[in-house]
Amino acid sequence: IPQLENLSNPIDAFIAARAKADGVDYVFAQTSDANFLQRVYANLIGAVPPIEAVHSFFREKDPNARSALIDELLARDEDYAANWVPFWEDALCSSPTQENIIPMGVRGDFRPLIYSAFSENKPFDTWVTQLLDPYDANNPSTYIIRGSRVELIQSASNVAQVFLGTGMKCAACHNHFDNAEWTQSRFLEFAGYFNGE
């Protein structure tokens, strides 16, 4: 079992450090090759590994075989994009039409932006900045709606839900009940960033 100082993945190191700070005994164990193959194919390109790839992987004696396979699958730009576009369209409530809009729901058609981001291997911070930029009035791909105070608050809540993993709708009216870090004033300051003024 790797110790904290031996973790090469920065995400694992972050999780282990937080667990250690919270007094949690966190154990990192490497998954089996079979489980790794199934998960890496499903997570990156949404497919089951072909039998030839399975045989080839198990014959491979290179200690960097896992990293090489990850790089190989990420280089399949079209497959990688096709797998992740639907996830992000759902997360962003993207729709090419306005027919089924629910109040404060569908924000616009983000498919072209998402598809180009994944197929061109744009860094997340680049395309998410484009998506959330409140200062670019000519940006057709903006996720932020600023027509009214209510729309701005809803946009900020949606950003928090999608990109921070925290529901914020309640913090528009009062301090967050479940997350003490988000007082009402802090959330309104967060929403104010998207005002673009």
CSV table of C-alpha atoms in Angstrom, one decimal, residues 84-96 104-115 117-118 124 127-128 130-132 141-145 154-155 157-164:
chain,number,residue,atom,x,y,z
A,84,TRP,CA,-17.9,13.0,-22.8
A,85,VAL,CA,-20.2,15.4,-24.8
A,86,PRO,CA,-23.5,13.9,-23.5
A,87,PHE,CA,-22.3,14.0,-19.9
A,88,TRP,CA,-21.5,17.7,-20.1
A,89,GLU,CA,-24.6,18.5,-22.1
A,90,ASP,CA,-26.7,17.0,-19.3
A,91,ALA,CA,-24.7,18.8,-16.6
A,92,LEU,CA,-25.1,22.1,-18.4
A,93,CYS,CA,-28.7,21.5,-19.5
A,94,SER,CA,-27.7,22.1,-23.1
A,95,SER,CA,-30.3,21.9,-25.8
A,96,PRO,CA,-30.2,22.8,-29.5
A,104,MET,CA,-34.6,28.6,-15.4
A,105,GLY,CA,-33.6,25.3,-16.9
A,106,VAL,CA,-32.1,25.0,-20.4
A,107,ARG,CA,-29.4,27.6,-20.9
A,108,GLY,CA,-28.5,27.2,-24.6
A,109,ASP,CA,-26.8,24.9,-27.1
A,110,PHE,CA,-23.3,24.2,-25.7
A,111,ARG,CA,-22.7,21.1,-27.8
A,112,PRO,CA,-20.4,22.8,-30.4
A,113,LEU,CA,-18.2,24.3,-27.6
A,114,ILE,CA,-18.1,21.0,-25.6
A,115,TYR,CA,-17.4,18.9,-28.7
A,117,ALA,CA,-13.1,21.3,-26.4
A,118,PHE,CA,-12.8,17.5,-26.2
A,124,PHE,CA,-10.6,22.4,-19.0
A,127,TRP,CA,-13.1,26.1,-22.3
A,128,VAL,CA,-14.8,26.5,-18.9
A,130,GLN,CA,-15.0,30.7,-22.2
A,131,LEU,CA,-18.3,29.2,-21.0
A,132,LEU,CA,-18.4,31.3,-17.8
A,141,SER,CA,-21.5,30.2,-25.7
A,142,THR,CA,-22.0,31.9,-22.4
A,143,TYR,CA,-23.6,29.9,-19.6
A,144,ILE,CA,-24.4,33.0,-17.6
A,145,ILE,CA,-27.8,34.7,-18.0
A,154,GLN,CA,-29.8,31.1,-10.8
A,155,SER,CA,-26.8,31.2,-13.1
A,157,SER,CA,-26.3,28.6,-8.5
A,158,ASN,CA,-26.0,26.5,-11.6
A,159,VAL,CA,-22.2,27.2,-11.8
A,160,ALA,CA,-21.8,26.2,-8.2
A,161,GLN,CA,-23.7,23.0,-8.7
A,162,VAL,CA,-21.9,22.0,-11.9
A,163,PHE,CA,-18.4,23.1,-11.2
A,164,LEU,CA,-18.2,23.2,-7.4
